[in-house]
PDB file of C-alpha atoms in Angstrom:
ATOM      1  CA  MET A   1     123.455  48.027  95.043  1.00 53.00           C
ATOM      2  CA  ARG A   2     120.578  49.533  93.176  1.00 54.00           C
ATOM      3  CA  THR A   3     118.277  47.505  91.082  1.00 61.00           C
ATOM      4  CA  GLU A   4     117.365  48.640  87.621  1.00 62.00           C
ATOM      5  CA  GLY A   5     114.679  51.344  87.585  1.00 60.00           C
ATOM      6  CA  GLU A   6     115.354  52.416  91.159  1.00 61.00           C
ATOM      7  CA  ARG A   7     116.072  56.098  91.592  1.00 60.00           C
ATOM      8  CA  PRO A   8     118.929  57.262  93.784  1.00 59.00           C
ATOM      9  CA  GLN A   9     117.966  59.121  96.921  1.00 57.00           C
ATOM     10  CA  LEU A  10     119.024  62.721  96.344  1.00 58.00           C
ATOM     11  CA  TYR A  11     118.121  64.224  99.696  1.00 55.00           C
ATOM     12  CA  SER A  12     118.051  62.763 103.129  1.00 54.00           C
ATOM     13  CA  SER A  13     115.030  63.536 105.264  1.00 55.00           C
ATOM     14  CA  SER A  14     117.094  65.609 107.724  1.00 53.00           C
ATOM     15  CA  LEU A  15     118.398  67.789 104.888  1.00 52.00           C
ATOM     16  CA  VAL A  16     114.878  68.377 103.607  1.00 54.00           C
ATOM     17  CA  ARG A  17     113.707  69.343 107.093  1.00 59.00           C
ATOM     18  CA  SER A  18     116.597  71.750 107.630  1.00 60.00           C
ATOM     19  CA  ASN A  19     115.968  73.394 104.250  1.00 69.00           C
ATOM     20  CA  THR A  20     112.312  73.790 105.157  1.00 78.00           C
ATOM     21  CA  ILE A  21     113.243  75.520 108.409  1.00 76.00           C
ATOM     22  CA  ILE A  22     115.688  77.805 106.608  1.00 77.00           C
ATOM     23  CA  ASP A  23     113.063  78.636 103.970  1.00 85.00           C
ATOM     24  CA  ALA A  24     110.496  79.382 106.681  1.00 84.00           C
ATOM     25  CA  ARG A  25     112.925  81.702 108.464  1.00 86.00           C
ATOM     26  CA  ARG A  26     113.808  83.408 105.182  1.00 89.00           C
ATOM     27  CA  ARG A  27     110.119  83.950 104.391  1.00 89.00           C
ATOM     28  CA  LEU A  28     109.523  85.325 107.883  1.00 90.00           C
ATOM     29  CA  MET A  29     112.438  87.766 107.643  1.00 92.00           C
ATOM     30  CA  THR A  30     111.358  88.861 104.172  1.00 92.00           C
ATOM     31  CA  GLY A  31     107.802  89.396 105.369  1.00 90.00           C
ATOM     32  CA  LEU A  32     108.943  91.419 108.362  1.00 91.00           C
ATOM     33  CA  SER A  33     111.267  93.606 106.326  1.00 92.00           C
ATOM     34  CA  VAL A  34     108.582  94.246 103.705  1.00 91.00           C
ATOM     35  CA  SER A  35     106.118  95.122 106.448  1.00 90.00           C
ATOM     36  CA  ILE A  36     108.546  97.584 108.048  1.00 91.00           C
ATOM     37  CA  LEU A  37     109.438  99.198 104.730  1.00 92.00           C
ATOM     38  CA  ASP A  38     105.767  99.490 103.774  1.00 93.00           C
ATOM     39  CA  ALA A  39     104.898 101.090 107.119  1.00 91.00           C
ATOM     40  CA  GLY A  40     107.814 103.513 106.710  1.00 92.00           C
ATOM     41  CA  ARG A  41     106.696 104.505 103.232  1.00 93.00           C
ATOM     42  CA  ASN A  42     103.100 105.063 104.368  1.00 92.00           C
ATOM     43  CA  SER A  43     104.196 107.037 107.425  1.00 92.00           C
ATOM     44  CA  MET A  44     106.548 109.232 105.389  1.00 93.00           C
ATOM     45  CA  SER A  45     103.817 109.945 102.846  1.00 92.00           C
ATOM     46  CA  PHE A  46     101.388 110.785 105.647  1.00 91.00           C
ATOM     47  CA  PHE A  47     103.967 113.036 107.333  1.00 91.00           C
ATOM     48  CA  MET A  48     104.762 114.937 104.123  1.00 91.00           C
ATOM     49  CA  LEU A  49     101.063 115.394 103.355  1.00 90.00           C
ATOM     50  CA  LEU A  50     100.443 116.684 106.876  1.00 89.00           C
ATOM     51  CA  VAL A  51     103.375 119.111 106.813  1.00 88.00           C
ATOM     52  CA  VAL A  52     102.487 120.464 103.379  1.00 88.00           C
ATOM     53  CA  SER A  53      98.823 120.835 104.319  1.00 87.00           C
ATOM     54  CA  LEU A  54      99.900 122.907 107.334  1.00 86.00           C
ATOM     55  CA  GLY A  55     101.786 125.201 104.956  1.00 86.00           C
ATOM     56  CA  LEU A  56     105.452 124.500 105.696  1.00 80.00           C
ATOM     57  CA  SER A  57     107.682 126.283 103.159  1.00 78.00           C
ATOM     58  CA  VAL A  58     104.611 127.501 101.290  1.00 78.00           C
ATOM     59  CA  MET A  59     103.090 129.920 103.800  1.00 81.00           C
ATOM     60  CA  ARG A  60     105.424 129.608 106.818  1.00 80.00           C
ATOM     61  CA  GLU A  61     109.139 129.174 107.366  1.00 84.00           C
ATOM     62  CA  SER A  62     108.681 126.868 110.365  1.00 85.00           C
ATOM     63  CA  LEU A  63     105.842 125.177 112.159  1.00 85.00           C
ATOM     64  CA  GLY A  64     107.326 125.537 115.635  1.00 88.00           C
ATOM     65  CA  LYS A  65     105.782 123.216 118.207  1.00 90.00           C
ATOM     66  CA  THR A  66     103.330 121.934 115.631  1.00 90.00           C
ATOM     67  CA  MET A  67     106.232 120.189 113.879  1.00 89.00           C
ATOM     68  CA  LEU A  68     106.890 118.129 117.022  1.00 92.00           C
ATOM     69  CA  LYS A  69     103.245 117.090 117.058  1.00 91.00           C
ATOM     70  CA  CYS A  70     103.490 116.122 113.370  1.00 90.00           C
ATOM     71  CA  GLN A  71     106.596 114.041 114.045  1.00 91.00           C
ATOM     72  CA  ALA A  72     104.951 112.304 117.018  1.00 93.00           C
ATOM     73  CA  LEU A  73     101.872 111.565 114.925  1.00 92.00           C
ATOM     74  CA  ALA A  74     104.015 110.148 112.099  1.00 92.00           C
ATOM     75  CA  ALA A  75     105.933 107.969 114.591  1.00 93.00           C
ATOM     76  CA  ALA A  76     102.663 106.642 116.011  1.00 93.00           C
ATOM     77  CA  HIS A  77     101.426 106.022 112.470  1.00 91.00           C
ATOM     78  CA  PHE A  78     104.600 104.027 111.757  1.00 92.00           C
ATOM     79  CA  LEU A  79     104.348 101.948 114.944  1.00 90.00           C
ATOM     80  CA  PHE A  80     100.717 101.038 114.478  1.00 90.00           C
ATOM     81  CA  GLY A  81     101.114 100.594 110.717  1.00 84.00           C
ATOM     82  CA  SER A  82     103.889  98.031 111.050  1.00 70.00           C
ATOM     83  CA  THR A  83     101.950  95.654 113.299  1.00 62.00           C
TER      84      THR A  83
END
């Protein structure tokens, strides 16, 4: 029985701990996904700037082997930008 003025216990300590772990995992997953999306956006912007500055579809119809180098550079930019 409760005495007057005593508050009921709403959460057990194990429930609070499990919610904290779930919240920590959720924050970690959100942080990782935001980091990956941000790196993808930056890499795509860098790739488009590089391709346009080389004159694709403005001065040339294709960049040939240079396009492969641009794609490799954008992939490296993504990998190092996401860490």
